[in-house]
Tab-separated table of C-alpha atoms and ligand atoms in Angstrom:
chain	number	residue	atom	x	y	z
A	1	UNK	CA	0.000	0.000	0.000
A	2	UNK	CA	1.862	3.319	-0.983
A	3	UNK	CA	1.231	6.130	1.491
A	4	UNK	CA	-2.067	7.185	1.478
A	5	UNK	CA	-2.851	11.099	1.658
A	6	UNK	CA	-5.592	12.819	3.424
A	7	UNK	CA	-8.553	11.147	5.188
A	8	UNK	CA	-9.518	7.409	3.321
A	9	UNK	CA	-13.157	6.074	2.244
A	10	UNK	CA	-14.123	3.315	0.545
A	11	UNK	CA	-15.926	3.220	-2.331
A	12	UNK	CA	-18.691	0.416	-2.896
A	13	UNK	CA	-19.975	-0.344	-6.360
A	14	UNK	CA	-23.293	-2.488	-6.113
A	15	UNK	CA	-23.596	-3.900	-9.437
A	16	UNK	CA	-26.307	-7.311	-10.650
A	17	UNK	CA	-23.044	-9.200	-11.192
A	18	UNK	CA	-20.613	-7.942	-9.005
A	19	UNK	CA	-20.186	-6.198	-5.713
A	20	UNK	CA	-16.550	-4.269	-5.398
A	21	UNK	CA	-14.986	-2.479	-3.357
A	22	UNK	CA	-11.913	0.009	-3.038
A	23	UNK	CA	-10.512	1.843	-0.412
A	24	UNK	CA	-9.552	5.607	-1.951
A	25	UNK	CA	-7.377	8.276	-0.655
A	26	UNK	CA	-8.525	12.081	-1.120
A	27	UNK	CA	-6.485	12.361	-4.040
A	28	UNK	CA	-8.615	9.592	-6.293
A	29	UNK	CA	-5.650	6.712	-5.787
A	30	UNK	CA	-6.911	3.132	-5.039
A	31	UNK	CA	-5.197	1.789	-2.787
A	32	UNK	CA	-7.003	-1.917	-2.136
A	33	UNK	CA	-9.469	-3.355	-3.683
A	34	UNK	CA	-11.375	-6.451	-3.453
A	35	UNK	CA	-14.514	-7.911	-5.011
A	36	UNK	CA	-16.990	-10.750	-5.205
A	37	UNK	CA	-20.305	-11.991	-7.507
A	38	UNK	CA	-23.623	-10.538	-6.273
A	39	UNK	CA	-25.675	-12.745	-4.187
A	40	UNK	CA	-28.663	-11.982	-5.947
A	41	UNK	CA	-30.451	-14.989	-4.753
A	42	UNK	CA	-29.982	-14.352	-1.112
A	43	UNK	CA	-31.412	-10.420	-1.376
A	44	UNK	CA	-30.728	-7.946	0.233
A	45	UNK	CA	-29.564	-8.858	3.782
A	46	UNK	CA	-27.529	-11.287	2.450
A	47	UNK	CA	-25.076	-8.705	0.008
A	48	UNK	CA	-25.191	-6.441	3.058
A	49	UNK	CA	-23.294	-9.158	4.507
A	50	UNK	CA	-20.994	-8.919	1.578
A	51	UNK	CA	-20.483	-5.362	1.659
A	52	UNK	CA	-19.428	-5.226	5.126
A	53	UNK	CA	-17.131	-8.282	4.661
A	54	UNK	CA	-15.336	-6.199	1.611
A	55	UNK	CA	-15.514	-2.816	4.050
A	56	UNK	CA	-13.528	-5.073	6.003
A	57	UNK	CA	-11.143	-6.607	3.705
A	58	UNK	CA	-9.963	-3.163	1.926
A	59	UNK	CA	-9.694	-1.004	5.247
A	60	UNK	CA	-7.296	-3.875	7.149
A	61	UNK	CA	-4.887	-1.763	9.471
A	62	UNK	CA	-6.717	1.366	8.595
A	63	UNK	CA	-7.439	2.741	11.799
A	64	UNK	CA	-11.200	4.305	11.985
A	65	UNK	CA	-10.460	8.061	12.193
A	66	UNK	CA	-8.568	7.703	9.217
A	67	UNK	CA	-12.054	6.946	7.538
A	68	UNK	CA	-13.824	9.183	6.297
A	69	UNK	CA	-17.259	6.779	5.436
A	70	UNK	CA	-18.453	5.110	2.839
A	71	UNK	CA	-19.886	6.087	-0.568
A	72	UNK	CA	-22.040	2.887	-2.242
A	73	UNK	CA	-23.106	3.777	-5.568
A	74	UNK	CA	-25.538	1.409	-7.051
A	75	UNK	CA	-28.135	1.497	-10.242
A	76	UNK	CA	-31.120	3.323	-10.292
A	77	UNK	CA	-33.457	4.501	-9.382
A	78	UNK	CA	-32.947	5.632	-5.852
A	79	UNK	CA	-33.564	8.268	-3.501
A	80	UNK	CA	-29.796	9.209	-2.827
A	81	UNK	CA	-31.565	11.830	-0.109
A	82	UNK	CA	-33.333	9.403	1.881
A	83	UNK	CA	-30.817	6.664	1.162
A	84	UNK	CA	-33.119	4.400	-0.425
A	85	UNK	CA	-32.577	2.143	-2.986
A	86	UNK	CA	-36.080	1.637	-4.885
A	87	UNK	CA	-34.970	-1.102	-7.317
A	88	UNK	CA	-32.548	-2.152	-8.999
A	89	UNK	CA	-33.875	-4.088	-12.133
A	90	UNK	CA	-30.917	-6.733	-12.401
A	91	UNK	CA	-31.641	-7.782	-8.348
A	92	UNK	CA	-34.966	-9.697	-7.901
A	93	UNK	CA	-36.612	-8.196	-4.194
A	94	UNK	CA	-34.288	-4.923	-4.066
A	95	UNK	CA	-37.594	-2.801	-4.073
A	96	UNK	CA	-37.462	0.104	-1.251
A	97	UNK	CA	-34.471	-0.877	0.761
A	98	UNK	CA	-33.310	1.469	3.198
A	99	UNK	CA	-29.492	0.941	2.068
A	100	UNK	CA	-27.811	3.903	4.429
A	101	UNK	CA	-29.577	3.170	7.524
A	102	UNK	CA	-28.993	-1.025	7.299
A	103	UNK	CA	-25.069	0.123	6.635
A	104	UNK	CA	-24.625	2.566	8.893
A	105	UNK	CA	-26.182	0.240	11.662
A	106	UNK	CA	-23.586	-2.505	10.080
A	107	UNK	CA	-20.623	-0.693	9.603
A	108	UNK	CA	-20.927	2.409	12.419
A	109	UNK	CA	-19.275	4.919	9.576
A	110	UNK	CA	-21.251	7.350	8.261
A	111	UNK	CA	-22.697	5.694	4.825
A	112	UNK	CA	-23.535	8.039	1.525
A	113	UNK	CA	-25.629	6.661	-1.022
A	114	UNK	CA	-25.660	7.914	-4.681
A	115	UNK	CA	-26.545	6.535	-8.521
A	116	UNK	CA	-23.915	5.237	-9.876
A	117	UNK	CA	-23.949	7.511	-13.436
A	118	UNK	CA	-23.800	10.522	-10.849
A	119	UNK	CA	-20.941	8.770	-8.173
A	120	UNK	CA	-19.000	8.139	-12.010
A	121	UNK	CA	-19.593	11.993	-12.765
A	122	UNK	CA	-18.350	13.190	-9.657
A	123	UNK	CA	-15.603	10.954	-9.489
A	124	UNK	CA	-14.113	12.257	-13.213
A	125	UNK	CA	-14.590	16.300	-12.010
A	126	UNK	CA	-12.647	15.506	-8.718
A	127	UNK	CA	-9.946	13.338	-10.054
A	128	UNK	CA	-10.468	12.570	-14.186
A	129	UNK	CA	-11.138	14.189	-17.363
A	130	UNK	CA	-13.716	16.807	-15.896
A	131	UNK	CA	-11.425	18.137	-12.962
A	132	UNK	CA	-11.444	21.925	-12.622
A	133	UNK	CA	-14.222	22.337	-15.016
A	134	UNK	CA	-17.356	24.266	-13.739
A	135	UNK	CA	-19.577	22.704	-16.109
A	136	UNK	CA	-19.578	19.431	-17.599
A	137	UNK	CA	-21.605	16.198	-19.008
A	138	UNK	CA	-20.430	12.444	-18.098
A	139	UNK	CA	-22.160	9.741	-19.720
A	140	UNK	CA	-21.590	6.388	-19.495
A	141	UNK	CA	-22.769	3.968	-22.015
A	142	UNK	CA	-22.295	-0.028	-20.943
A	143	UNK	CA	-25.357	-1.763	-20.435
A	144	UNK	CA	-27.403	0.990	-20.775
A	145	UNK	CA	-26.321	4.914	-20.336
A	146	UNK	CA	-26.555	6.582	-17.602
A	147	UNK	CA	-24.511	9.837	-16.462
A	148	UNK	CA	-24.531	13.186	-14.282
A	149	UNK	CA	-24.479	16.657	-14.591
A	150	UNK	CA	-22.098	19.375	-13.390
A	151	UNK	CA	-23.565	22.601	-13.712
A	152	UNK	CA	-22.132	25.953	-12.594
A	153	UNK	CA	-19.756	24.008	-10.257
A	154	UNK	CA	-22.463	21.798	-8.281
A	155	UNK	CA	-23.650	18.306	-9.274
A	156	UNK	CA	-27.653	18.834	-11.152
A	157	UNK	CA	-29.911	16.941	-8.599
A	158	UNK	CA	-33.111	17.933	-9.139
A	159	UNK	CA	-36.432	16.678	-7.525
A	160	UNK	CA	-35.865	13.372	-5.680
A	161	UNK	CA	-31.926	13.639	-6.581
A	162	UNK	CA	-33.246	12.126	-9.844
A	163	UNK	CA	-31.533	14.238	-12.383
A	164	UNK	CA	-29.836	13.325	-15.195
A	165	UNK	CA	-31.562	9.565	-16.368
A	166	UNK	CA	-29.667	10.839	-19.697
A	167	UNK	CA	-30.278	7.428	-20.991
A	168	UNK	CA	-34.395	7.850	-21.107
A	169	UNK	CA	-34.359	10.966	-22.985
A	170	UNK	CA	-36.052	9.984	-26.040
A	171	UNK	CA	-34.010	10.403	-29.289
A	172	UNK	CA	-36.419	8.085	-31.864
A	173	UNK	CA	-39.907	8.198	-30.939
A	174	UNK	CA	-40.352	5.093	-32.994
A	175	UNK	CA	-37.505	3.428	-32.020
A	176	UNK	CA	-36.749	0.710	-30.300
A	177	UNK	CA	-38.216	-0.798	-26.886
A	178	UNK	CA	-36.315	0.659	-23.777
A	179	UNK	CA	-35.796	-1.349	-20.546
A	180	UNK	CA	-38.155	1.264	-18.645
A	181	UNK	CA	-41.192	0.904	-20.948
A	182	UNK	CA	-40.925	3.336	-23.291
A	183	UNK	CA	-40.219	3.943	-27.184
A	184	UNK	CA	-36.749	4.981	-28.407
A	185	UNK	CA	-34.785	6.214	-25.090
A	186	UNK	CA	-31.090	7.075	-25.893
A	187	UNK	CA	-30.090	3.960	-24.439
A	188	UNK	CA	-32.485	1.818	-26.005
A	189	UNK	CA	-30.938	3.179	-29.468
A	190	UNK	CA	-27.293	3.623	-28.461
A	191	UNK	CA	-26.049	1.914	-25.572
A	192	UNK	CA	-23.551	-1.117	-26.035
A	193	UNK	CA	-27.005	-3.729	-25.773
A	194	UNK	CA	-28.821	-1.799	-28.641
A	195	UNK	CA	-25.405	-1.966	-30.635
A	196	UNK	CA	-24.839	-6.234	-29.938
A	197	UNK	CA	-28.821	-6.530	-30.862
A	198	UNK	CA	-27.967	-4.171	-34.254
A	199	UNK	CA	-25.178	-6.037	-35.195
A	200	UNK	CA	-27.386	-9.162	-34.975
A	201	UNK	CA	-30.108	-7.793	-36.884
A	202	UNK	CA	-28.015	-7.211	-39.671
A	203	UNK	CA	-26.364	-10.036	-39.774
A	204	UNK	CA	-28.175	-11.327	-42.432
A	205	UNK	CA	-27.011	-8.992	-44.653
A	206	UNK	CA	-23.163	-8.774	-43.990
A	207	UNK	CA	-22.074	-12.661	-45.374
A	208	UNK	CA	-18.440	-11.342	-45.881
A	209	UNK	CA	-18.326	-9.687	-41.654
A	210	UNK	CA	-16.211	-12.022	-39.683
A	211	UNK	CA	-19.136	-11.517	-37.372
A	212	UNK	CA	-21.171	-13.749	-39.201
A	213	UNK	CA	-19.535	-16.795	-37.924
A	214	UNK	CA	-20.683	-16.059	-34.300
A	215	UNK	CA	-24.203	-15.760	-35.471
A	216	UNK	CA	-26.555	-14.715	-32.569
A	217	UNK	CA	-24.594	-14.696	-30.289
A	218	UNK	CA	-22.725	-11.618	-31.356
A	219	UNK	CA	-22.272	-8.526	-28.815
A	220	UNK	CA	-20.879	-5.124	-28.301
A	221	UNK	CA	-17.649	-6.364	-27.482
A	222	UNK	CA	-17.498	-8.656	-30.657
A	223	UNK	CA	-18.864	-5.667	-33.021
A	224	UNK	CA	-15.589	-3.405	-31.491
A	225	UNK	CA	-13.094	-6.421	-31.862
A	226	UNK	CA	-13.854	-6.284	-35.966
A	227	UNK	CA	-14.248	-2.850	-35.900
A	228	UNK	CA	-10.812	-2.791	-34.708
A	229	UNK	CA	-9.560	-5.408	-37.255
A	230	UNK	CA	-11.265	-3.422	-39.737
A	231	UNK	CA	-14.054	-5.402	-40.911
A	232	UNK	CA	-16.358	-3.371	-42.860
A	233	UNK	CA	-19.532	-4.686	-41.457
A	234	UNK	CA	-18.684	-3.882	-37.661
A	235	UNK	CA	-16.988	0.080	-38.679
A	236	UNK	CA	-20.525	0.570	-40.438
A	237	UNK	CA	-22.166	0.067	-37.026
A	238	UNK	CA	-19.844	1.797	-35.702
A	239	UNK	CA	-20.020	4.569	-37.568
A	240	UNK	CA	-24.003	4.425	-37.165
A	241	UNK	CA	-23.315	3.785	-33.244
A	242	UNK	CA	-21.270	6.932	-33.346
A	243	UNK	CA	-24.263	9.234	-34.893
A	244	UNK	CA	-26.823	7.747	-31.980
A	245	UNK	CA	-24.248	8.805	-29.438
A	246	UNK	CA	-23.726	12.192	-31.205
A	247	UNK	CA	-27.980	13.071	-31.478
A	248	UNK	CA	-27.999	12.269	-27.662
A	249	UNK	CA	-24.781	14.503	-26.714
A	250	UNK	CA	-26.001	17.620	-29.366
A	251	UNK	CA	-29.153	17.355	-27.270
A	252	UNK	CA	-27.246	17.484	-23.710
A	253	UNK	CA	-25.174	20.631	-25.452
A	254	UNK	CA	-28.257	22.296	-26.118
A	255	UNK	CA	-29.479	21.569	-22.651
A	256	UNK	CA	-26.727	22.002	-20.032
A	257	UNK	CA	-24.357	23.985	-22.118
A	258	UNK	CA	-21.197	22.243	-20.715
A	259	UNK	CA	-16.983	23.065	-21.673
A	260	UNK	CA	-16.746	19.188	-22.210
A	261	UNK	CA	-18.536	15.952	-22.915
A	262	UNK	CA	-16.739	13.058	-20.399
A	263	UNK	CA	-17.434	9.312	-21.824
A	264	UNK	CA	-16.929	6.247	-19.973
A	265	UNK	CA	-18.479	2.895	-19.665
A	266	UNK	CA	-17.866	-0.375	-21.629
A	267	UNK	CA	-18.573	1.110	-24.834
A	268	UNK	CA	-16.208	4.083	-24.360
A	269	UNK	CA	-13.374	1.869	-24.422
A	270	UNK	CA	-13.693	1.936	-28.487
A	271	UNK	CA	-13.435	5.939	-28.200
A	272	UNK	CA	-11.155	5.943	-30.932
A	273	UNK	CA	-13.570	4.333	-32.964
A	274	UNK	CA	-16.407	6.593	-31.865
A	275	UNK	CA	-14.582	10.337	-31.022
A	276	UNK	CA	-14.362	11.412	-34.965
A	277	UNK	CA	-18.693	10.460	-35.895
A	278	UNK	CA	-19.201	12.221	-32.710
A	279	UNK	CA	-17.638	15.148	-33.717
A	280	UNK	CA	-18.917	15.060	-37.244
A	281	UNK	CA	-22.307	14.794	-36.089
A	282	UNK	CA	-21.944	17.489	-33.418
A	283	UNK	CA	-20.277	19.955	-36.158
A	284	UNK	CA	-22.994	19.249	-38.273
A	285	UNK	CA	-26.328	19.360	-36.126
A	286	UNK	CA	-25.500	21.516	-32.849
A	287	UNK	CA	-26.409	24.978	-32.855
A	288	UNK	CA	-23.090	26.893	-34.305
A	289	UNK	CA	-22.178	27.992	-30.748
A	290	UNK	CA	-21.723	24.660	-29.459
A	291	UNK	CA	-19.849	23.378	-32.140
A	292	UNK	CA	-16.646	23.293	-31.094
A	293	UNK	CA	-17.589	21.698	-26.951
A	294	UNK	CA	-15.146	18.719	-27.165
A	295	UNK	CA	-16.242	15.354	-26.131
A	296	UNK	CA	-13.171	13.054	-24.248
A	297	UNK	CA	-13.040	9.300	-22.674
A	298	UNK	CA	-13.191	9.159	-19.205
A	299	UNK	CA	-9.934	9.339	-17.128
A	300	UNK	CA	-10.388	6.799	-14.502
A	301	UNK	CA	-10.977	4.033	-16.525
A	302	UNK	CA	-12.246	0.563	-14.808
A	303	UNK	CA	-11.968	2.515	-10.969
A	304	UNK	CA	-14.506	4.953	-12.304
A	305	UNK	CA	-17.035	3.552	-10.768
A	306	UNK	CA	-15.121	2.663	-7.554
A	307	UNK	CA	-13.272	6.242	-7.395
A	308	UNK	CA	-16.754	7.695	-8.038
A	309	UNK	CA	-18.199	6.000	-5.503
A	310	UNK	CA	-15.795	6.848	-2.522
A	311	UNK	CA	-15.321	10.502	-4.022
A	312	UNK	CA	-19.058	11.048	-3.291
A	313	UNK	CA	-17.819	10.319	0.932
A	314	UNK	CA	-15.170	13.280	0.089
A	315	UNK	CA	-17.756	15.487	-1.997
A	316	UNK	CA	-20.334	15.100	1.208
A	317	UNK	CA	-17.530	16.015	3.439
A	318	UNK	CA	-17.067	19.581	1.194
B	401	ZN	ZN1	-36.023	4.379	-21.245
C-alpha cells in the first residue's frame, strides 16, 4: 500500500453481477481493492453481509479516524436523499431498501448513497477528465447509459436527486423498446445492448463480416473487436453507433451547455472508434455555438465507478 494522503473512504460499487470495493485516498488513488459476484439470490440482507465483509477486507490496518465513510453507488433509481434504494432491475426483491440506515447500523461509519452515473460523474470532475471544469456532461454507455451533470460548479440533482436519467431521454420516438417501458430512449438506441442486438439484426445482410460466424450470439464487445480489425460490417455500425451517441450529446449541449462531454463505460473503451462520428455529427447538427464543446473518454478508466463511488464520501464532506 503506498502512502495514502488525506482522510480514506471506501468506495462500494453495487452492481447485478458484481459487488466491489476500493478503499480511496482524497487524491482519487486506489489503494485496495477487493470484489466478489452478487448474491442476488440471497437479497438484500444477504449482500449487506458482503459489503461489510469487503468494508472489512480493503480497510485492514486502517485505523477508523482515518475513515472518512463510505460512498455505495448502485443502479437506479434511488432516492440518494433518503438513502433508499427503490430497485434495482438486475436484483430480484431490491424494491425500497433502506441501504444507508442497514449500513450505517452494520458498519458504524457514516454511509452516503448515490446513482452510480452521478458517483462516475463526480468521481471524473474531482480526479479525471472533468477536474477543474465548472460545467460538464459524463455519460456512461455499458449496459445501458446513464450519467450526471455538473452545472455551474455543483452536481444537477433535481427533484428526488433524480436528475440526469440521460439514458431515457427519447431520441427516436419510434424506435426501439427501452428497458423502462418506453419507445426509443437514448439507451435503447445507443447503448452497447442496442449496438450487440444491431449487429445481430443485420447479420443477415453482412455474409463477408467475420461476425457472421458467431451468429446470434454476437455482442458489443465482438462488433468493437472487428471494428478494430477493420471489418467493414462492424466500422458501419460503428459509424451508425457513433451518430446515436452524437444526437444524444447535441441534445445534452443544447441543454446544459457544458466546456466538455466526459465518456466512460464499456462502450467508451472503443473511443477511438467513436470520437471522430461524434464530432462530425456534433459539427454538423448543434447549434453553431456549441460546435466546437469537445467530447473526451473518461480518465479513470475501470476505478470509475469505484473512485466515483468513494469521491461522493469526500464530496459530502465539502
Ligand atoms: Zn427508457
Amino acid at each position: 500500500m503506498s502512502t495514502p494522503r488525506g482522510p480514506l473512504a471506501v468506495g462500494i460499487d453495487l452492481g447485478g453481477t458484481q459487488v466491489r470495493a476500493a478503499l480511496v485516498d482524497a487524491q482519487g488513488a486506489v489503494l485496495a481493492r477487493a470484489a466478489t459476484r452478487t448474491d442476488a439470490v440471497g437479497g438484500p440482507w444477504a449482500v449487506m453481509q458482503q459489503i461489510k465483509g469487503l468494508v472489512g477486507e480493503v480497510t485492514q490496518g486502517v485505523l477508523r479516524p482515518d475513515l472518512a465513510g463510505v460512498g455505495v453507488s448502485a443502479p437506479g433509481p434511488l432516492d440518494s436523499e433518503a438513502g433508499m434504494i427503490v430497485c434495482i432491475p438486475t436484483l430480484p426483491g431490491w424494491i425500497d431498501v433502506p441501504i444507508v440506515a442497514l449500513l450505517k447500523d452494520a458498519l458504524r461509519l457514516p454511509v452516503v448513497l448515490e446513482n452510480d452515473g452521478v458517483a462516475a460523474a463526480i468521481g471524473e470532475w474531482r480526479f479525471g477528465a472533468g477536474r477543474s471544469l465548472r460545467d460538464f456532461v459524463y455519460i456512461t454507455v455499458s449496459t445501458g447509459i446513464g450519467g450526471g451533470v455538473i452545472a455551474d460548479g455543483r452536481v444537477l440533482r433535481g427533484r428526488r436527486r433524480m436528475a440526469a436519467h440521460l439514458g431515457h431521454m427519447t431520441t427516436a420516438p419510434e424506435g426501439e423498446l427501452c428497458s423502462c417501458g418506453n419507445r426509443g430512449c437514448w439507451e435503447a438506441q445507443a447503448s452497447g445492448t442496442a449496438l450487440g442486438q444491431a449487429a445481430r439484426d443485420r447479420l443477415a445482410s453482412a455474409p463477408a463480416s467475420s461476425l457472421t460466424a458467431l451468429g446470434p450470439a454476437v455482442t458489443a464487445v465482438d462488433v468493437v473487436a472487428a471494428a478494430q480489425a477493420g471489418d467493414a460490417f462492424a466500422c458501419a455500425l460503428m459509424a451508425r453507433e457513433a451518430e446515436l451517441l452524437g444526437i444524444g450529446i447535441v441534445n445534452l449541449l443544447h441543454l446544459y451547455s457544458p466546456e466538455a462531454v466526459v465518456m466512460g463505460g464499456g462502450v467508451s473503451q472503443a473511443f477511438d472508434l467513436l470520437q471522430a462520428g461524434i464530432t462530425q455529427w456534433i459539427a454538423a447538427h448543434a447549434m453553431p455555438p456549441f460546435r466546437t464543446v469537445p467530447v473526451h473518454a473518461a480518465a479513470l478508466g475501470q476505478n470509475a465507478g469505484l473512485v466515483g463511488a468513494a469521491s461522493i464520501v469526500f464530496a459530502a464532506a465539502d
